[in-house]
């Protein structure tokens, strides 16, 4: 139907040009009898990478004027909106750096007979693709700037943000990266896109994955801009119509297509938060576990009494939404000991129905988890991975026993541990990508190690890192077909 609509537009244009009168004779001019060669019916290129270069062959070419037009074939008609035709060149040969959004277009060579004014159209299918849809996004900081290294099958784009945004990276050190699907510029927009959200400790922005262009900047993403510029976390709830952000210990919710609006000042939320049926956080004032329910807060039910008004500090938390629907939380007690919890994060359990606390361990102050520099979880099982110096350990919720997994090369400092799974786990979905990612830093450069895990959670060793580059890694996101992994 879209193709038919475009053809109708082109035919109307053709008829309008072909019916011009020759003032000297008063007769209707016939179409000039010429053919166009040297160009294919379909052209396929990458945006922000390739240049459209075509040199059509036209007999007696000096008898004509030329111009190239382009119109989207992916247009969805809504009330008041119109499909826009762009003029790309006024020459027979075209040399156009492709900067279009990915999608299908109709590229048209318009050939105008100088004598009669009649225009003949030569239409081509123009498929615009992007390298950005498939690969690894490594959120990093380097010398006080936050950016992204993107690694794909054909190569890599270092400093991806700067590459697409006139050399401008985010100021400050990296805080978090997140993929968010079904982003839109307005609430009624039919143009949905995949967004890459990047936070530094001084700035934040949302980028369109397909072309890397910033669609929101920190100064334009809030209904009321926060008094203090201090991004701490961003997370995608299970209700993917919304986004949550924490800035300067205040929570904000975005209905995609609108802007972030602040939640009531009921609590002073920590920068730590995880995703369950409701999102889970930590109130610094009452030292209590709390829930985010879109634009409001929700307290735990009576089954969560042990997680309220705690004489402890939250040290780490991880959430595994969807099929698994559990969370891990690690607290440090005043005597240096730890409390490790496993929670059921289904909706009813968070509100007070059934057993919320599925397991609880007391850890000695000497336990590696209480001295770890970086901690990561496992979506599939009750295993926790963490770095103590150059050693990587694993412990399990059931026994809290520790097992040494790896010893890193001398001088390598762990900056991130994540379980990367794609697609996002769901019923009857088979993962095509499943790694424990460990990122290290040494002398201005990072290494990323993508380890396989055994059925018992053991880390399979690697002889060399999977990726290397400049800077320090904060978050790792894998993407296929424009859809990204969650951060576990």
Short mmCIF file of C-alpha atoms in Angstrom, two decimals:
data_model
loop_
_atom_site.label_atom_id
_atom_site.label_comp_id
_atom_site.label_asym_id
_atom_site.label_seq_id
_atom_site.Cartn_x
_atom_site.Cartn_y
_atom_site.Cartn_z
CA UNK A 1 0.00 0.00 0.00
CA UNK A 2 2.85 2.40 0.83
CA UNK A 3 4.49 1.60 -2.51
CA UNK A 4 1.20 2.16 -4.36
CA UNK A 5 0.70 5.55 -2.67
CA UNK A 6 4.18 6.67 -3.72
CA UNK A 7 3.60 5.53 -7.29
CA UNK A 8 0.34 7.50 -7.43
CA UNK A 9 2.22 10.63 -6.29
CA UNK A 10 4.90 10.06 -8.91
CA UNK A 11 2.31 9.49 -11.66
CA UNK A 12 0.47 12.69 -10.75
CA UNK A 13 3.78 14.57 -10.91
CA UNK A 14 4.53 12.98 -14.25
CA UNK A 15 1.15 13.95 -15.69
CA UNK A 16 1.50 17.51 -14.43
CA UNK A 17 4.85 17.94 -16.18
CA UNK A 18 3.85 16.11 -19.37
CA UNK A 19 0.80 18.28 -19.99
CA UNK A 20 2.74 21.54 -20.34
CA UNK A 21 1.83 23.46 -23.53
CA UNK A 22 4.33 24.63 -26.15
CA UNK A 23 3.41 28.34 -26.52
CA UNK A 24 4.64 28.44 -30.11
CA UNK A 25 2.27 25.75 -31.40
CA UNK A 26 -0.43 25.43 -28.75
CA UNK A 27 -0.09 21.65 -29.06
CA UNK A 28 0.50 19.24 -26.19
CA UNK A 29 4.12 18.08 -26.20
CA UNK A 30 4.92 14.40 -26.23
CA UNK A 31 7.40 12.86 -23.82
CA UNK A 32 10.96 12.96 -25.15
CA UNK A 33 12.03 9.52 -26.33
CA UNK A 34 15.16 8.83 -24.30
CA UNK A 35 16.38 6.05 -22.05
CA UNK A 36 18.53 6.01 -18.92
CA UNK A 37 21.27 3.45 -18.44
CA UNK A 38 24.19 2.81 -16.13
CA UNK A 39 22.17 2.63 -12.89
CA UNK A 40 20.49 -0.27 -11.12
CA UNK A 41 16.87 -0.57 -10.01
CA UNK A 42 17.93 -0.98 -6.37
CA UNK A 43 20.67 0.75 -4.38
CA UNK A 44 21.67 -0.37 -0.85
CA UNK A 45 24.03 1.66 1.36
CA UNK A 46 24.91 2.29 5.01
CA UNK A 47 23.98 5.62 6.60
CA UNK A 48 26.78 7.75 8.05
CA UNK A 49 29.24 5.39 6.36
CA UNK A 50 28.70 5.34 2.60
CA UNK A 51 28.40 7.87 -0.20
CA UNK A 52 25.74 7.55 -2.89
CA UNK A 53 27.64 7.74 -6.19
CA UNK A 54 25.71 7.26 -9.43
CA UNK A 55 26.59 8.24 -13.00
CA UNK A 56 23.58 7.58 -15.25
CA UNK A 57 24.06 7.33 -19.01
CA UNK A 58 21.69 9.49 -21.07
CA UNK A 59 21.95 9.94 -24.87
CA UNK A 60 22.34 13.58 -25.92
CA UNK A 61 22.68 14.44 -22.23
CA UNK A 62 23.26 18.17 -22.91
CA UNK A 63 19.66 18.52 -24.04
CA UNK A 64 18.42 18.03 -20.49
CA UNK A 65 18.53 19.40 -16.96
CA UNK A 66 18.74 16.99 -14.03
CA UNK A 67 17.81 16.81 -10.37
CA UNK A 68 17.60 14.00 -7.83
CA UNK A 69 14.78 13.66 -5.30
CA UNK A 70 14.25 11.24 -2.44
CA UNK A 71 11.12 10.27 -0.48
CA UNK A 72 10.58 7.78 2.34
CA UNK A 73 8.72 4.57 1.60
CA UNK A 74 8.20 3.97 5.34
CA UNK A 75 5.81 6.87 5.80
CA UNK A 76 2.74 6.29 8.02
CA UNK A 77 -0.05 8.77 7.39
CA UNK A 78 -1.49 10.46 10.47
CA UNK A 79 -3.74 13.48 10.77
CA UNK A 80 -1.87 16.57 9.63
CA UNK A 81 1.46 14.97 8.70
CA UNK A 82 2.89 14.83 5.19
CA UNK A 83 5.61 12.82 3.55
CA UNK A 84 8.53 15.06 2.67
CA UNK A 85 10.41 14.98 -0.62
CA UNK A 86 14.07 15.97 -0.39
CA UNK A 87 16.12 17.28 -3.30
CA UNK A 88 19.60 15.79 -3.11
CA UNK A 89 21.38 17.23 -6.19
CA UNK A 90 20.93 19.33 -9.37
CA UNK A 91 23.41 17.40 -11.49
CA UNK A 92 23.28 14.29 -13.64
CA UNK A 93 25.90 12.51 -11.56
CA UNK A 94 25.23 12.34 -7.83
CA UNK A 95 27.86 12.23 -5.08
CA UNK A 96 25.85 12.36 -1.84
CA UNK A 97 27.18 11.35 1.63
CA UNK A 98 24.32 9.31 3.10
CA UNK A 99 23.02 10.79 6.36
CA UNK A 100 19.46 9.42 6.22
CA UNK A 101 17.62 7.41 8.83
CA UNK A 102 17.69 3.68 8.04
CA UNK A 103 14.76 2.47 5.97
CA UNK A 104 13.51 2.16 2.43
CA UNK A 105 13.30 5.20 0.15
CA UNK A 106 12.34 6.01 -3.43
CA UNK A 107 15.24 7.71 -5.18
CA UNK A 108 14.21 9.52 -8.35
CA UNK A 109 16.30 10.96 -11.16
CA UNK A 110 14.26 13.78 -12.72
CA UNK A 111 15.29 14.51 -16.35
CA UNK A 112 13.87 17.74 -17.78
CA UNK A 113 13.87 18.39 -21.51
CA UNK A 114 15.23 21.94 -21.92
CA UNK A 115 13.15 22.63 -25.04
CA UNK A 116 9.74 21.40 -23.97
CA UNK A 117 10.00 21.48 -20.15
CA UNK A 118 8.75 17.92 -20.00
CA UNK A 119 10.20 15.87 -17.14
CA UNK A 120 10.82 12.15 -17.21
CA UNK A 121 11.31 10.22 -13.97
CA UNK A 122 13.67 7.31 -13.36
CA UNK A 123 12.77 5.69 -10.02
CA UNK A 124 15.01 3.40 -7.92
CA UNK A 125 14.53 1.60 -4.63
CA UNK A 126 17.02 3.08 -2.13
CA UNK A 127 17.63 0.84 0.89
CA UNK A 128 19.46 2.63 3.70
CA UNK A 129 20.89 0.39 6.42
CA UNK A 130 22.96 1.05 9.50
CA UNK A 131 25.94 -0.70 11.03
CA UNK A 132 24.67 0.37 14.44
CA UNK A 133 21.97 -2.29 14.78
CA UNK A 134 24.26 -5.24 15.51
CA UNK A 135 27.22 -5.32 17.86
CA UNK A 136 28.65 -4.39 21.24
CA UNK A 137 28.22 -0.97 22.85
CA UNK A 138 30.88 -0.31 25.47
CA UNK A 139 30.10 2.73 27.63
CA UNK A 140 33.36 4.19 28.90
CA UNK A 141 35.12 7.26 30.20
CA UNK A 142 38.52 8.59 29.22
CA UNK A 143 40.27 11.73 30.45
CA UNK A 144 37.10 13.21 31.97
CA UNK A 145 34.86 12.47 28.95
CA UNK A 146 32.18 9.80 28.60
CA UNK A 147 31.62 8.11 25.25
CA UNK A 148 30.92 4.72 23.66
CA UNK A 149 33.04 2.32 21.65
CA UNK A 150 30.87 0.35 19.20
CA UNK A 151 32.26 -2.95 17.92
CA UNK A 152 30.54 -4.76 15.04
CA UNK A 153 31.34 -7.59 12.63
CA UNK A 154 32.95 -5.34 10.04
CA UNK A 155 35.01 -3.23 12.44
CA UNK A 156 34.44 -0.64 15.13
CA UNK A 157 33.53 2.99 15.75
CA UNK A 158 35.52 4.40 18.64
CA UNK A 159 33.94 7.33 20.49
CA UNK A 160 30.60 6.62 18.83
CA UNK A 161 28.88 9.62 20.46
CA UNK A 162 31.48 12.08 19.21
CA UNK A 163 31.50 10.41 15.77
CA UNK A 164 27.81 11.16 15.22
CA UNK A 165 27.55 14.43 17.16
CA UNK A 166 30.16 16.80 15.73
CA UNK A 167 32.96 15.55 17.96
CA UNK A 168 31.06 16.21 21.22
CA UNK A 169 31.25 13.57 23.97
CA UNK A 170 29.58 13.88 27.38
CA UNK A 171 31.46 15.72 30.09
CA UNK A 172 32.41 13.73 33.19
CA UNK A 173 32.97 10.08 34.07
CA UNK A 174 30.62 7.30 32.99
CA UNK A 175 27.78 6.33 35.33
CA UNK A 176 25.47 4.05 33.32
CA UNK A 177 24.38 3.02 29.84
CA UNK A 178 21.00 1.60 28.90
CA UNK A 179 19.14 0.46 25.78
CA UNK A 180 15.50 1.56 25.63
CA UNK A 181 13.25 0.42 22.81
CA UNK A 182 10.15 2.11 21.37
CA UNK A 183 11.37 5.62 22.05
CA UNK A 184 9.42 8.42 20.36
CA UNK A 185 9.80 12.20 20.10
CA UNK A 186 6.14 12.95 20.95
CA UNK A 187 3.34 10.95 22.56
CA UNK A 188 1.52 10.63 19.23
CA UNK A 189 4.55 10.04 17.03
CA UNK A 190 4.45 6.99 14.77
CA UNK A 191 8.24 7.10 14.47
CA UNK A 192 9.48 4.59 17.05
CA UNK A 193 13.21 4.16 17.52
CA UNK A 194 15.72 2.34 19.67
CA UNK A 195 17.44 4.65 22.15
CA UNK A 196 20.84 4.42 23.81
CA UNK A 197 20.81 6.34 27.08
CA UNK A 198 24.18 7.35 28.47
CA UNK A 199 24.82 8.98 31.85
CA UNK A 200 27.96 10.60 33.16
CA UNK A 201 28.33 12.15 36.58
CA UNK A 202 27.87 15.57 34.94
CA UNK A 203 25.63 14.98 31.95
CA UNK A 204 23.09 12.73 30.23
CA UNK A 205 21.69 12.21 26.75
CA UNK A 206 19.54 9.85 24.70
CA UNK A 207 20.80 8.84 21.26
CA UNK A 208 18.96 7.29 18.34
CA UNK A 209 20.73 3.96 17.79
CA UNK A 210 20.18 3.89 14.04
CA UNK A 211 22.04 7.12 13.30
CA UNK A 212 23.73 8.06 16.59
CA UNK A 213 22.10 11.48 16.76
CA UNK A 214 21.16 12.89 20.18
CA UNK A 215 17.37 13.13 20.52
CA UNK A 216 17.41 14.38 24.14
CA UNK A 217 20.07 16.30 26.03
CA UNK A 218 20.15 16.74 29.80
CA UNK A 219 18.76 20.26 29.48
CA UNK A 220 15.84 19.10 27.33
CA UNK A 221 14.74 15.84 28.97
CA UNK A 222 12.98 17.17 32.10
CA UNK A 223 9.68 19.02 32.53
CA UNK A 224 11.44 20.92 35.29
CA UNK A 225 15.23 20.76 35.12
CA UNK A 226 16.79 19.58 38.42
CA UNK A 227 18.63 22.14 40.51
CA UNK A 228 21.73 19.93 40.63
CA UNK A 229 23.21 18.17 37.62
CA UNK A 230 24.03 14.77 39.16
CA UNK A 231 22.79 11.76 37.17
CA UNK A 232 23.06 8.54 39.20
CA UNK A 233 21.06 5.82 37.44
CA UNK A 234 18.65 5.07 34.61
CA UNK A 235 16.62 1.88 34.23
CA UNK A 236 13.95 0.38 31.98
CA UNK A 237 10.92 -0.94 33.90
CA UNK A 238 9.10 -4.05 32.75
CA UNK A 239 6.40 -1.64 31.55
CA UNK A 240 8.51 -0.48 28.64
CA UNK A 241 6.27 2.52 27.94
CA UNK A 242 8.16 4.28 30.76
CA UNK A 243 11.72 5.08 31.76
CA UNK A 244 13.07 5.78 35.24
CA UNK A 245 15.99 8.04 36.15
CA UNK A 246 17.61 9.05 39.43
CA UNK A 247 19.36 12.41 39.63
CA UNK A 248 20.73 13.94 42.84
CA UNK A 249 18.81 11.38 44.96
CA UNK A 250 15.49 12.25 43.35
CA UNK A 251 13.50 9.90 41.11
CA UNK A 252 12.00 10.85 37.75
CA UNK A 253 9.67 8.97 35.39
CA UNK A 254 9.30 9.46 31.61
CA UNK A 255 6.32 8.33 29.59
CA UNK A 256 8.15 7.76 26.30
CA UNK A 257 7.35 10.65 24.01
CA UNK A 258 7.11 13.11 26.89
CA UNK A 259 9.74 14.30 29.40
CA UNK A 260 10.99 13.15 32.80
CA UNK A 261 8.81 14.35 35.66
CA UNK A 262 9.82 14.06 39.31
CA UNK A 263 8.11 11.72 41.76
CA UNK A 264 6.73 13.12 45.04
CA UNK A 265 9.44 13.77 47.60
CA UNK A 266 8.28 10.90 49.80
CA UNK A 267 11.73 9.36 49.97
CA UNK A 268 15.37 10.19 49.33
CA UNK A 269 16.28 7.36 46.94
CA UNK A 270 19.77 5.98 46.62
CA UNK A 271 21.31 5.88 43.17
CA UNK A 272 20.99 2.08 43.28
CA UNK A 273 17.82 0.59 41.77
CA UNK A 274 16.81 -2.65 40.06
CA UNK A 275 13.93 -3.90 37.94
CA UNK A 276 11.18 -6.27 39.07
CA UNK A 277 7.42 -6.28 38.54
CA UNK A 278 7.82 -2.95 40.29
CA UNK A 279 11.23 -1.31 40.34
CA UNK A 280 13.07 -1.61 43.64
CA UNK A 281 15.21 1.00 45.36
CA UNK A 282 16.61 2.10 48.71
CA UNK A 283 15.53 5.06 50.80
CA UNK A 284 18.50 6.79 52.43
CA UNK A 285 16.36 8.53 55.07
CA UNK A 286 14.60 5.50 56.54
CA UNK A 287 17.10 2.85 55.39
CA UNK A 288 14.25 0.90 53.87
CA UNK A 289 13.67 -1.00 50.65
CA UNK A 290 11.10 0.85 48.54
CA UNK A 291 9.38 0.32 45.20
CA UNK A 292 8.85 2.60 42.23
CA UNK A 293 5.47 2.24 40.54
CA UNK A 294 5.76 4.54 37.48
CA UNK A 295 5.00 8.07 38.68
CA UNK A 296 4.52 7.04 42.33
CA UNK A 297 6.21 5.14 45.11
CA UNK A 298 4.95 1.98 46.77
CA UNK A 299 6.06 0.57 50.11
CA UNK A 300 6.68 -3.11 50.71
CA UNK A 301 3.87 -5.09 52.28
CA UNK A 302 3.83 -6.72 55.70
CA UNK A 303 6.00 -9.54 54.38
CA UNK A 304 8.85 -7.03 53.91
CA UNK A 305 9.14 -5.82 57.52
CA UNK A 306 12.74 -7.07 57.80
CA UNK A 307 13.71 -4.77 54.91
CA UNK A 308 12.32 -1.63 56.53
CA UNK A 309 14.11 0.70 58.96
CA UNK A 310 17.22 -1.44 58.77
CA UNK A 311 20.30 -0.82 60.85
CA UNK A 312 22.43 -1.45 57.77
CA UNK A 313 23.73 0.15 54.59
CA UNK A 314 22.92 -1.12 51.12
CA UNK A 315 26.12 -2.22 49.39
CA UNK A 316 24.90 -3.85 46.15
CA UNK A 317 21.73 -5.04 44.43
CA UNK A 318 20.85 -6.84 41.19
CA UNK A 319 17.49 -7.59 39.58
CA UNK A 320 16.55 -10.33 37.11
CA UNK A 321 13.06 -9.50 35.79
CA UNK A 322 10.81 -11.53 33.53
CA UNK A 323 10.93 -15.31 33.69
CA UNK A 324 13.18 -15.41 36.76
CA UNK A 325 11.71 -12.45 38.71
CA UNK A 326 14.18 -12.44 41.58
CA UNK A 327 16.59 -9.93 43.07
CA UNK A 328 19.76 -10.09 45.17
CA UNK A 329 20.56 -7.47 47.81
CA UNK A 330 23.71 -7.17 49.92
CA UNK A 331 23.80 -5.09 53.12
CA UNK A 332 26.63 -4.14 55.44
CA UNK A 333 25.90 -4.19 59.18
CA UNK A 334 27.56 -1.84 61.71
CA UNK A 335 29.91 -4.62 62.88
CA UNK A 336 31.20 -5.17 59.34
CA UNK A 337 29.24 -8.34 58.73
CA UNK A 338 26.94 -8.69 55.76
CA UNK A 339 23.38 -9.79 55.02
CA UNK A 340 22.67 -11.28 51.62
CA UNK A 341 19.03 -11.54 50.52
CA UNK A 342 17.21 -13.19 47.63
CA UNK A 343 13.79 -11.66 46.95
CA UNK A 344 10.76 -12.66 44.93
CA UNK A 345 10.04 -9.62 42.74
CA UNK A 346 6.66 -10.64 41.31
CA UNK A 347 4.03 -7.94 41.79
CA UNK A 348 1.94 -9.61 44.49
CA UNK A 349 4.97 -10.54 46.61
CA UNK A 350 6.28 -6.97 46.57
CA UNK A 351 2.88 -5.73 47.75
CA UNK A 352 2.59 -8.19 50.64
CA UNK A 353 1.31 -11.52 49.33
CA UNK A 354 3.34 -14.67 49.99
CA UNK A 355 6.98 -15.07 50.91
CA UNK A 356 9.01 -12.07 49.73
CA UNK A 357 12.35 -13.12 51.23
CA UNK A 358 13.29 -16.38 49.53
CA UNK A 359 16.74 -16.77 51.14
CA UNK A 360 18.96 -14.93 53.62
CA UNK A 361 22.64 -15.43 54.48
CA UNK A 362 24.80 -13.83 57.15
CA UNK A 363 28.34 -13.14 55.90
CA UNK A 364 31.42 -12.67 58.02
CA UNK A 365 33.28 -9.40 57.56
CA UNK A 366 36.14 -11.40 56.08
CA UNK A 367 33.94 -12.79 53.30
CA UNK A 368 35.08 -11.69 49.86
CA UNK A 369 31.73 -10.08 49.06
CA UNK A 370 32.23 -7.64 51.92
CA UNK A 371 35.58 -6.58 50.46
CA UNK A 372 34.78 -6.72 46.75
CA UNK A 373 35.47 -3.77 44.46
CA UNK A 374 32.99 -4.83 41.75
CA UNK A 375 30.06 -7.29 41.97
CA UNK A 376 27.88 -8.89 39.28
CA UNK A 377 25.06 -11.43 39.20
CA UNK A 378 23.85 -14.32 37.08
CA UNK A 379 20.42 -14.17 35.45
CA UNK A 380 20.00 -17.96 35.32
CA UNK A 381 21.08 -19.10 38.76
CA UNK A 382 21.86 -17.96 42.31
CA UNK A 383 25.53 -17.21 41.65
CA UNK A 384 27.33 -13.94 42.36
CA UNK A 385 30.69 -12.96 40.85
CA UNK A 386 33.04 -10.37 42.32
CA UNK A 387 36.54 -9.00 42.24
CA UNK A 388 38.85 -8.87 45.25
CA UNK A 389 42.07 -7.35 44.02
CA UNK A 390 43.14 -9.31 40.96
CA UNK A 391 41.07 -12.39 41.88
CA UNK A 392 37.56 -13.16 40.57
CA UNK A 393 35.43 -15.25 42.94
CA UNK A 394 32.00 -16.85 42.77
CA UNK A 395 29.64 -17.49 45.66
CA UNK A 396 26.14 -18.92 45.74
CA UNK A 397 23.10 -17.90 47.71
CA UNK A 398 22.49 -21.39 49.11
CA UNK A 399 25.81 -21.86 50.94
CA UNK A 400 27.61 -18.48 50.72
CA UNK A 401 30.80 -20.47 50.08
CA UNK A 402 33.47 -18.86 47.91
CA UNK A 403 35.25 -20.36 44.91
CA UNK A 404 38.16 -18.71 43.14
CA UNK A 405 37.50 -18.54 39.40
CA UNK A 406 40.24 -16.46 37.79
CA UNK A 407 43.32 -14.46 38.62
CA UNK A 408 43.78 -11.47 36.34
CA UNK A 409 47.07 -10.38 34.79
CA UNK A 410 49.14 -8.09 37.01
CA UNK A 411 47.94 -4.51 37.19
CA UNK A 412 44.49 -5.12 35.65
CA UNK A 413 41.75 -3.42 37.72
CA UNK A 414 38.18 -4.69 37.33
CA UNK A 415 35.69 -1.95 36.42
CA UNK A 416 32.58 -3.95 35.46
CA UNK A 417 31.10 -7.44 35.82
CA UNK A 418 27.85 -8.21 33.96
CA UNK A 419 25.87 -11.19 32.80
CA UNK A 420 24.99 -10.34 29.18
CA UNK A 421 22.05 -12.25 27.71
CA UNK A 422 20.27 -11.65 24.41
CA UNK A 423 17.44 -11.67 23.59
CA UNK A 424 15.98 -10.37 26.83
CA UNK A 425 14.89 -13.54 28.66
CA UNK A 426 11.23 -14.41 28.17
CA UNK A 427 9.06 -17.51 27.88
CA UNK A 428 10.05 -19.74 24.95
CA UNK A 429 12.92 -17.43 23.99
CA UNK A 430 16.35 -19.00 23.36
CA UNK A 431 19.40 -16.88 24.11
CA UNK A 432 21.77 -16.39 21.19
CA UNK A 433 24.31 -14.43 23.25
CA UNK A 434 25.21 -15.49 26.79
CA UNK A 435 28.42 -14.31 28.45
CA UNK A 436 29.79 -13.18 31.76
CA UNK A 437 31.52 -9.97 30.73
CA UNK A 438 34.46 -8.75 32.82
CA UNK A 439 36.03 -5.38 32.00
CA UNK A 440 39.45 -4.35 33.30
CA UNK A 441 41.54 -1.17 33.15
CA UNK A 442 45.28 -0.57 33.11
CA UNK A 443 47.35 2.46 32.14
CA UNK A 444 44.62 4.25 30.21
CA UNK A 445 43.30 1.22 28.32
CA UNK A 446 40.49 -1.28 28.83
CA UNK A 447 40.11 -4.97 28.15
CA UNK A 448 36.79 -6.80 27.92
CA UNK A 449 36.68 -10.54 28.50
CA UNK A 450 33.54 -12.38 27.33
CA UNK A 451 33.52 -15.62 29.30
CA UNK A 452 31.25 -18.61 28.82
CA UNK A 453 29.67 -20.07 31.96
CA UNK A 454 29.27 -23.77 32.70
CA UNK A 455 25.97 -25.22 33.92
CA UNK A 456 27.31 -24.91 37.48
CA UNK A 457 28.25 -21.25 37.01
CA UNK A 458 31.98 -21.81 36.62
CA UNK A 459 33.73 -19.18 34.50
CA UNK A 460 35.42 -20.66 31.43
CA UNK A 461 38.89 -19.11 31.05
CA UNK A 462 40.09 -17.15 28.01
CA UNK A 463 43.62 -16.89 26.66
CA UNK A 464 43.18 -13.28 25.56
CA UNK A 465 40.64 -10.44 25.90
CA UNK A 466 37.77 -10.18 23.42
CA UNK A 467 38.00 -6.39 23.02
CA UNK A 468 40.55 -3.70 23.86
CA UNK A 469 40.55 0.08 23.61
CA UNK A 470 41.22 3.42 25.24
CA UNK A 471 39.48 4.38 28.47
CA UNK A 472 37.66 2.62 31.29
CA UNK A 473 34.50 0.53 30.77
CA UNK A 474 31.39 1.19 32.87
CA UNK A 475 28.57 -0.69 31.09
CA UNK A 476 28.36 -3.31 28.32
CA UNK A 477 25.33 -3.65 26.02
CA UNK A 478 24.87 -6.15 23.20
CA UNK A 479 22.53 -5.38 20.31
CA UNK A 480 20.93 -7.31 17.44
CA UNK A 481 18.57 -5.92 14.80
CA UNK A 482 18.37 -2.66 16.69
CA UNK A 483 17.31 -4.27 19.99
CA UNK A 484 19.64 -4.26 23.00
CA UNK A 485 20.24 -6.43 26.05
CA UNK A 486 19.20 -5.46 29.55
CA UNK A 487 21.88 -4.64 32.10
CA UNK A 488 22.09 -7.48 34.64
#
